[in-house]
Coordinates of C-alpha atoms in Angstrom, one line a residue:
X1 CA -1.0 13.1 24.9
X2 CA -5.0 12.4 26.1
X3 CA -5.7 9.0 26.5
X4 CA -7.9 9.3 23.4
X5 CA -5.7 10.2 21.3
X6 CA -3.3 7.5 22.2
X7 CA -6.3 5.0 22.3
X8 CA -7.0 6.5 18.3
X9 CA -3.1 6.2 17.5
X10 CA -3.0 2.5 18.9
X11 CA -5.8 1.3 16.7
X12 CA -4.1 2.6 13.6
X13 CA -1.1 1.2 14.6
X14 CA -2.6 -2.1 15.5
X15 CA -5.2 -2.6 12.1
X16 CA -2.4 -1.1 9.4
X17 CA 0.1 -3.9 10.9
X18 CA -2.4 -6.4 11.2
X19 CA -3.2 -6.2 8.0
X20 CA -0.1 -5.6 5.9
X21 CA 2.0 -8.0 8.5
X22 CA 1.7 -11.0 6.1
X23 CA 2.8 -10.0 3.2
X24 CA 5.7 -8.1 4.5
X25 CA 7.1 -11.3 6.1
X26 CA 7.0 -13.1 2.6
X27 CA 8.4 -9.6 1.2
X28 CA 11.2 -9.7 3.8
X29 CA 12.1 -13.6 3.4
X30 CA 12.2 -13.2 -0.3
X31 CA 14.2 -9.9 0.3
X32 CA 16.9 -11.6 1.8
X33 CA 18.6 -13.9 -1.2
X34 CA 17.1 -11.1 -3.6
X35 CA 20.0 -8.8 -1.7
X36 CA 23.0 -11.1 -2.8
X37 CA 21.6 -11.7 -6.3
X38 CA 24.6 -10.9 -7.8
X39 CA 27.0 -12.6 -5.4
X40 CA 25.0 -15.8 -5.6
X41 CA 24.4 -15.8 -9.3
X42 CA 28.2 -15.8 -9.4
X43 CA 28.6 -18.3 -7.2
X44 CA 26.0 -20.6 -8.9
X45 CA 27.3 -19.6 -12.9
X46 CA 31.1 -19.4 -12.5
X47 CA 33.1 -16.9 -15.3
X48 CA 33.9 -19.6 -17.6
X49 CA 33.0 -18.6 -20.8
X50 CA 35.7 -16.3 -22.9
X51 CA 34.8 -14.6 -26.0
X52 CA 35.7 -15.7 -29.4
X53 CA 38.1 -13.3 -30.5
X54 CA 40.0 -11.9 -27.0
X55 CA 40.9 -8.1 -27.9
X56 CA 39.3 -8.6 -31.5
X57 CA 37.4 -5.7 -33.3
X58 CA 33.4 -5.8 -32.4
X59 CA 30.8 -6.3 -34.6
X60 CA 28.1 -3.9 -35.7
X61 CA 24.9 -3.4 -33.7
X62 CA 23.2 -4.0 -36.8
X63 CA 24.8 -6.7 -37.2
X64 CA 24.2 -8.5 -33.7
X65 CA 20.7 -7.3 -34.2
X66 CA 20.4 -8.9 -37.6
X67 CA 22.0 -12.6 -36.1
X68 CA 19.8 -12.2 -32.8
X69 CA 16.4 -12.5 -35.4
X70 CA 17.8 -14.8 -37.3
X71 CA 18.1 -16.8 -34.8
X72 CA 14.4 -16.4 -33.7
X73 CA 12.5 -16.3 -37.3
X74 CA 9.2 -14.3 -37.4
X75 CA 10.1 -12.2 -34.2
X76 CA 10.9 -8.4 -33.8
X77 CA 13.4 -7.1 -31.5
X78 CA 12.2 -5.3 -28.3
X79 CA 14.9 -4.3 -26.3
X80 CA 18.5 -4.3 -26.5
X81 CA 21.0 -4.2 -23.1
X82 CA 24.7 -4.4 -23.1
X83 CA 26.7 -6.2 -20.2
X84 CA 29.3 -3.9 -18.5
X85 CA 32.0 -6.9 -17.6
X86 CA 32.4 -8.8 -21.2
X87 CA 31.9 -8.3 -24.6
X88 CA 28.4 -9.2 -24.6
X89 CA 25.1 -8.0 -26.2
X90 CA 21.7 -9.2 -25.0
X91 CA 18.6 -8.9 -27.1
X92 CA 15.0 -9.4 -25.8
X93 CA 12.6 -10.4 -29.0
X94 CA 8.7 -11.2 -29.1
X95 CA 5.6 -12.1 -31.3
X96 CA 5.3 -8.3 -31.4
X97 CA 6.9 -5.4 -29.7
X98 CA 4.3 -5.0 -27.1
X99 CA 4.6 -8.9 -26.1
X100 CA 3.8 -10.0 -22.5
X101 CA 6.9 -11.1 -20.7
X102 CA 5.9 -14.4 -20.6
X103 CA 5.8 -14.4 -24.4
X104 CA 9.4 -12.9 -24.7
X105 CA 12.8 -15.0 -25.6
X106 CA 16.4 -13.4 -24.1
X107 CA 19.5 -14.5 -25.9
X108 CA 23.1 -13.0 -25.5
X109 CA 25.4 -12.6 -28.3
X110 CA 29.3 -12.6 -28.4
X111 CA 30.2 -9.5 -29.4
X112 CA 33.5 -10.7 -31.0
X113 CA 32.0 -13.1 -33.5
X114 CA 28.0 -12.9 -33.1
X115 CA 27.8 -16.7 -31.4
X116 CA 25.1 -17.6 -29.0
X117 CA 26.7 -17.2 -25.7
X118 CA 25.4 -20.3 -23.2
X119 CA 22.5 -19.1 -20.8
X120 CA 24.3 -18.8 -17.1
X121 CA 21.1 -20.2 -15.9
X122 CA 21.8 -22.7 -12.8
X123 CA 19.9 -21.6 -9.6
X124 CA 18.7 -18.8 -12.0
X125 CA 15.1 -19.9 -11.9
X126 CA 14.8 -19.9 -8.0
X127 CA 16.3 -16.8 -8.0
X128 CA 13.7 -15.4 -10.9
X129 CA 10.3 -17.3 -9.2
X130 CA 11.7 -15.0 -5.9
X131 CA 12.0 -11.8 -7.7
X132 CA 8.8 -12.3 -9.6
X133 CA 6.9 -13.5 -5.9
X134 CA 8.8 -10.1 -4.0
X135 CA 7.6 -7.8 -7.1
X136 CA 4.2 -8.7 -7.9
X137 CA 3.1 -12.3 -6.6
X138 CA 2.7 -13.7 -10.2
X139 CA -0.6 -11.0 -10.8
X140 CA 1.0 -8.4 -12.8
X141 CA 0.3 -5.1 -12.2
X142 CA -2.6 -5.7 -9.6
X143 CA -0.4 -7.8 -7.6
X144 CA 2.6 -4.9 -7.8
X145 CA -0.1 -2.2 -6.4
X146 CA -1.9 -4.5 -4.1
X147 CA 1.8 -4.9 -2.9
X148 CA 2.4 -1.3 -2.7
X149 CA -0.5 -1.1 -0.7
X150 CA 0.8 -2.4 1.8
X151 CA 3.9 -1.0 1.9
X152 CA 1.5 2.4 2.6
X153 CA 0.0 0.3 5.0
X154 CA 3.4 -0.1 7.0
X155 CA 4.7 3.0 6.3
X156 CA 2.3 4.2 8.1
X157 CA 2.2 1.4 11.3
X158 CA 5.5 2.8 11.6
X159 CA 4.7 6.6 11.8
X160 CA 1.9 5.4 14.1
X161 CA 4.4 2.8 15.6
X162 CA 7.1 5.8 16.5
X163 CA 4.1 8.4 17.5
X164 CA 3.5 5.7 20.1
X165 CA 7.1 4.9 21.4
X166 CA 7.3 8.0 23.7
X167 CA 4.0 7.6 25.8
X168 CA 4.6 3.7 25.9
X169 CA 8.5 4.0 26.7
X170 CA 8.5 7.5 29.0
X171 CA 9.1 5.8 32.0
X172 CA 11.2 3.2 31.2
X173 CA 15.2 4.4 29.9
X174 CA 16.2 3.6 26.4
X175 CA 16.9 -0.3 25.8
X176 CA 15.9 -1.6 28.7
X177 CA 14.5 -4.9 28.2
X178 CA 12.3 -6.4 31.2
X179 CA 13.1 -10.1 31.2
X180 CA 12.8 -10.7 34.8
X181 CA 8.6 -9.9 34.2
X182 CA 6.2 -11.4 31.8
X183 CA 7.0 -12.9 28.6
X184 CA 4.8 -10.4 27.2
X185 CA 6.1 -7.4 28.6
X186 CA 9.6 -9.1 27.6
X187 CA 8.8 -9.7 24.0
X188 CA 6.9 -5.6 24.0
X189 CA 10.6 -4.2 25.0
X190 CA 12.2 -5.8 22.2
X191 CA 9.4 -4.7 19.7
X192 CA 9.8 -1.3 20.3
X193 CA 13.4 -1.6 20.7
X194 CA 14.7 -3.0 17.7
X195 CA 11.4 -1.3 15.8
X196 CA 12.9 2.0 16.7
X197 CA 16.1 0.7 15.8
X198 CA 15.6 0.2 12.4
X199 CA 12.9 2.8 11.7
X200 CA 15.1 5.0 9.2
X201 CA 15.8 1.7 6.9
X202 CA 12.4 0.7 7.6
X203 CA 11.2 3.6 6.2
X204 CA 13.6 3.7 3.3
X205 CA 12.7 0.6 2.1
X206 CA 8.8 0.5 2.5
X207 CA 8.9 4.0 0.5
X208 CA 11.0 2.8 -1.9
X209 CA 9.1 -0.4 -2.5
X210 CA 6.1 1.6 -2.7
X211 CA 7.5 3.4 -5.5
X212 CA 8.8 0.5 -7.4
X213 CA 5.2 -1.0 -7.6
X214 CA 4.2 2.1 -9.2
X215 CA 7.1 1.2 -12.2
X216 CA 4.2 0.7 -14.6
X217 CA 2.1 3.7 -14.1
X218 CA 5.2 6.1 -14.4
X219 CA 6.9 5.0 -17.2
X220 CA 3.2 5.1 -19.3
X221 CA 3.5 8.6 -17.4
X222 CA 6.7 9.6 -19.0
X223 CA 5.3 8.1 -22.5
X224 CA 2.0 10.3 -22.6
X225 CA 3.0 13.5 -20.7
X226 CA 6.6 14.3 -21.0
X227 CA 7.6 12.8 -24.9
X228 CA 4.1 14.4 -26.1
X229 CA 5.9 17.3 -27.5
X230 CA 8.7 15.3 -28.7
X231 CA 7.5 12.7 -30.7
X232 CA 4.4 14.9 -32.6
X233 CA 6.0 14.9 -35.5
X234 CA 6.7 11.6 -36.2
X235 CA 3.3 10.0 -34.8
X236 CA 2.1 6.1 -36.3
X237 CA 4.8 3.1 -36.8
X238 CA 7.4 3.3 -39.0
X239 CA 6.7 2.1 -42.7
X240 CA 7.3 -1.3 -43.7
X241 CA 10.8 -1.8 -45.2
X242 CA 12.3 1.4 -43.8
X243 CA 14.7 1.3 -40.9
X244 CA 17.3 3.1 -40.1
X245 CA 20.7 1.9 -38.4
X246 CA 20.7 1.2 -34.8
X247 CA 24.7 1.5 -34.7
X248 CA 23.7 5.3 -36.6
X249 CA 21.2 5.9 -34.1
X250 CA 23.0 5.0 -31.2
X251 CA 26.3 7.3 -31.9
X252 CA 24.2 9.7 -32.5
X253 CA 22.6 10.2 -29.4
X254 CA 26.2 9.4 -27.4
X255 CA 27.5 12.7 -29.3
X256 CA 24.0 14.5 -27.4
X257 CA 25.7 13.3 -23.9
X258 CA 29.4 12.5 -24.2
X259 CA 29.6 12.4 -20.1
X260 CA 27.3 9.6 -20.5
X261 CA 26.9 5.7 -21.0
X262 CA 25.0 3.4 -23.4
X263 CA 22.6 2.0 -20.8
X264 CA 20.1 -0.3 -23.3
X265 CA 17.7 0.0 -26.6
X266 CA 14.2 0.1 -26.3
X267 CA 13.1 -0.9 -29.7
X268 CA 9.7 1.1 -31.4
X269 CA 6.7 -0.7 -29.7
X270 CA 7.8 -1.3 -26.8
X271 CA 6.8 -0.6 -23.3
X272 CA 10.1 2.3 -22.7
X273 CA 9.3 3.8 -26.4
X274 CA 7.0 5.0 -28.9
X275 CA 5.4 3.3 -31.7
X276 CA 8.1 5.1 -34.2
X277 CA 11.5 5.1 -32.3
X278 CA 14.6 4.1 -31.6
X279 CA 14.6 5.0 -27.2
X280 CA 18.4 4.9 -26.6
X281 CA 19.1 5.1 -22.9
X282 CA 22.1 6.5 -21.2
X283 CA 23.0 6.9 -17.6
X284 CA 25.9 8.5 -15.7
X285 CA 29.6 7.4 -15.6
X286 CA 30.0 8.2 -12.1
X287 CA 28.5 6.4 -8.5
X288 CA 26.1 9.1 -8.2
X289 CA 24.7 9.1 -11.6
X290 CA 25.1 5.7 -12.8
X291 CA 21.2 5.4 -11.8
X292 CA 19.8 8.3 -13.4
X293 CA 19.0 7.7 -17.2
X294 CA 18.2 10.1 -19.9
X295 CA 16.4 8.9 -23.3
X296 CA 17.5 10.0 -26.5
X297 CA 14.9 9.2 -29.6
X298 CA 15.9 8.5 -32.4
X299 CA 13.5 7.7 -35.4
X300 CA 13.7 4.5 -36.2
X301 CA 13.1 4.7 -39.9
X302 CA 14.5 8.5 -40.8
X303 CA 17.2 8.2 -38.3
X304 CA 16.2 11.5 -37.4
X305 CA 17.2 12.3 -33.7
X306 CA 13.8 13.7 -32.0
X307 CA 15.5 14.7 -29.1
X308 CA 17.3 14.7 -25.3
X309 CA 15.1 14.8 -22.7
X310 CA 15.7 15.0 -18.9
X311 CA 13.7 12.2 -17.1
X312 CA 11.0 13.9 -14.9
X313 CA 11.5 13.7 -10.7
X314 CA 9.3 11.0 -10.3
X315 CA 10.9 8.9 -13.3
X316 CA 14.5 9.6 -11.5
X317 CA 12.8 9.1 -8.2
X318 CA 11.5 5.1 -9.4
X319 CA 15.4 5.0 -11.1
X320 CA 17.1 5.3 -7.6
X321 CA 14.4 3.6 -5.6
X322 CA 15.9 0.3 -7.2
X323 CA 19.2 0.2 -6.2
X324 CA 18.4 1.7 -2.8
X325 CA 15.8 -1.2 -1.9
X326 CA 18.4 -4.1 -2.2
X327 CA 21.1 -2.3 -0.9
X328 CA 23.1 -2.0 -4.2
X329 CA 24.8 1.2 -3.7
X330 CA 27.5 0.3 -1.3
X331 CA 28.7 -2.9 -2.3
X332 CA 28.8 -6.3 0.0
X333 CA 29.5 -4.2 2.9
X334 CA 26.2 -2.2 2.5
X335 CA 24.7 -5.4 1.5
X336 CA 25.7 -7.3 4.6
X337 CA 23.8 -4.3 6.8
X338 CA 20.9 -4.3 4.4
X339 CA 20.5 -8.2 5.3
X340 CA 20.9 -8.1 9.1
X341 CA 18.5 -5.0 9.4
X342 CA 15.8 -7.1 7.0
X343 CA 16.6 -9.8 9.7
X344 CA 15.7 -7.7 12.6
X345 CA 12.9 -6.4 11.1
X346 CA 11.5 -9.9 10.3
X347 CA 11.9 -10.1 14.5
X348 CA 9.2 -6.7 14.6
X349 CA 7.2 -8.3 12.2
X350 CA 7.2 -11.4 14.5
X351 CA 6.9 -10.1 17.9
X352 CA 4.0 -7.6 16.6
X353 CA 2.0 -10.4 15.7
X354 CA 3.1 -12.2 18.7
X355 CA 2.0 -9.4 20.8
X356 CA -1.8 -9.4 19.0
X357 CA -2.3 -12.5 19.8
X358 CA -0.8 -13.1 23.3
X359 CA -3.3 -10.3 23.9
X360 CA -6.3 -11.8 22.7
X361 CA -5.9 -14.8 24.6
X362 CA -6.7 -13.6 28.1
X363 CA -9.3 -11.9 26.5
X364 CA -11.0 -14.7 25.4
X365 CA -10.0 -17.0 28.5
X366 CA -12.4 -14.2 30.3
X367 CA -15.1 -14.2 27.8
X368 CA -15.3 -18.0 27.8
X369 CA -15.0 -18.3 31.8
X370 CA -18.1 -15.3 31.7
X371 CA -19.9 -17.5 29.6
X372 CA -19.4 -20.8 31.2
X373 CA -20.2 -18.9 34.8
X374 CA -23.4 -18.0 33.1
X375 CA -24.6 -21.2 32.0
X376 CA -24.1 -22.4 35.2
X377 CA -26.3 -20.2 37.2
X378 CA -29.2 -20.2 34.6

């Protein structure tokens, strides 16, 4: 490789870190509880609470809906979710369907008997300030894609980064590690040894945090482009005082997919539907599907079924992007290797920085003795 070229290669590599360096420290330090988010939400919110009626028949989601808005007058519902370990139905309501988050009130439901069932909420709001300072720095959409800029940014510092191991490293074997020489040269080997180390997760992980800052601009994606055809017929809201059943709806899309799941509602408004439907999502039953959802719509005041329709690549794509960035495919065991790798890379991140500046300083030791020699023979 010409000297140029490498000269051209080091500059990228050096400006996208630089800049981008920063922000993935405080994405990697926020990463590491955000792994164990289930583990230490248990730990924090132990399983005491039982359900009303052990073993008893369910209620109606019609009728869980019903309780969950009388229990917040004047609201509208926005999204319904089910959880997969106890009989227990969480609704989402608002001001209006298209309510900020800020502006929306969760509650979960016993579905045995319809009671409120207490908010697990200890430690909860650490854990929600992290998740909400990793995802978008408490700036909404601009911060997620100012945030996904510089997860481009590192991507590519580490194409440049690897482009630059081989010229840097050819004469030197694999891991070696010169300790008995500068502290510089020291701290270079275990840059670009634990940098090549991780590079695969590294990349894994800044791709798919790229595409999960891009969550917003693909689901209105989906809404305009891919449900155009679908919902044509049944454009505007639905009329005042007409609404079909949700229970109605919902068994009627599980007959559409019987291999699959009742995932959540999004009610019609709503950022995951259209201004006229019920948007029942199902996923897979199995490991390898449980992260790939399918929409069924359902109108909400006919009860008219619109339609199945396949989620598009990039839709599945941002679906098992999630998972895959905090390690939740594998379990703690996955986990575990998802947190020591972030660790290491926190040690790139560090030495990099390390590096910039350890070289600078000679730098300007020389400039400042050049100046000083100047003033003195003037």
């Amino acid at each position: 490789m010409r000297s140029s070229t490498i000269r051209a290669w080091s500059w990228v590599h050096k400006w996208t870190s630089l800049v981008c360096t920063l922000f993935l420290l405080m994405l990697c330090v926020t990463g590491l509880p955000l792994i164990f988010h289930d583990e230490i939400d248990a730990a924090l919110n132990p399983a005491i609470w039982q359900p009303a009626n052990p073993g008893g028949d369910h209620l109606t989601l019609d009728e869980i809906l019903d309780t969950s808005l009388d229990n917040r007058p004047g609201e509208v519902p926005i999204f319904m979710s089910f959880d997969i370990d106890r009989p227990v139905v969480n609704v989402t309501t608002g001001p209006s369907a298209d309510a900020p988050g800020t502006a929306m009130h969760f509650a979960s439901f016993d579905l045995t008997s319809g009671a409120l069932v207490p908010s697990a909420d200890r430690g909860e709001t650490v854990m929600e300030f992290l998740l909400q300072l990793h995802t978008d720095m408490f700036l909404g959409l601009s911060g997620m894609l100012f945030l996904g800029f510089m997860g481009f940014l590192f991507t590519i510092a580490i194409v440049s980064g690897v482009v630059l191991y081989a010229p840097f490293m050819r004469k030197l074997d694999f891991g070696t590690l010169r300790r008995k020489q500068s502290t510089r040269l020291k701290w270079l080997d275990y840059h670009n040894l634990l940098g090549i180390v991780t590079l695969a997760w590294a990349l894994v992980v800044g791709l798919t945090g790229v595409i999960n800052t891009l969550e917003q601009p693909i689901i209105d994606t989906w809404r305009t482009s891919e449900l155009a055809d679908l919902v044509a017929e049944y454009e505007g809201a639905v009329p005042a005082g007409q609404s079909a059943s949700l229970a109605s709806a919902v068994n009627e899309a599980v007959k559409l997919a019987p291999e699959m799941e009742l995932q959540f509602v999004a009610f019609p408004g709503s950022g995951f539907s259209t201004s006229a439907h019920y948007a029942i999502f199902l996923h897979g039953n199995s490991p390898l599907t449980e992260n790939i959802i399918t929409p069924v719509l359902v109108h909400a005041g006919t009860g008219d079924v619109a339609g199945l329709r396949e989620m598009p690549w990039y839709t599945k794509a941002l679906s098992l992007s999630r998972p895959l960035h905090f390690g939740d495919y594998g379990g703690l065991a996955l986990k575990l290797v998802w947190f020591a790798l972030d660790l290491i890379t926190i040690v790139v991140l560090v030495t990099g920085l390390y590096l910039w500046l350890a070289r600078r300083e000679p730098a300007k030791r020389r400039t400042e003795s050049k100046t000083l020699l100047e003033r003195t023979t003037a």
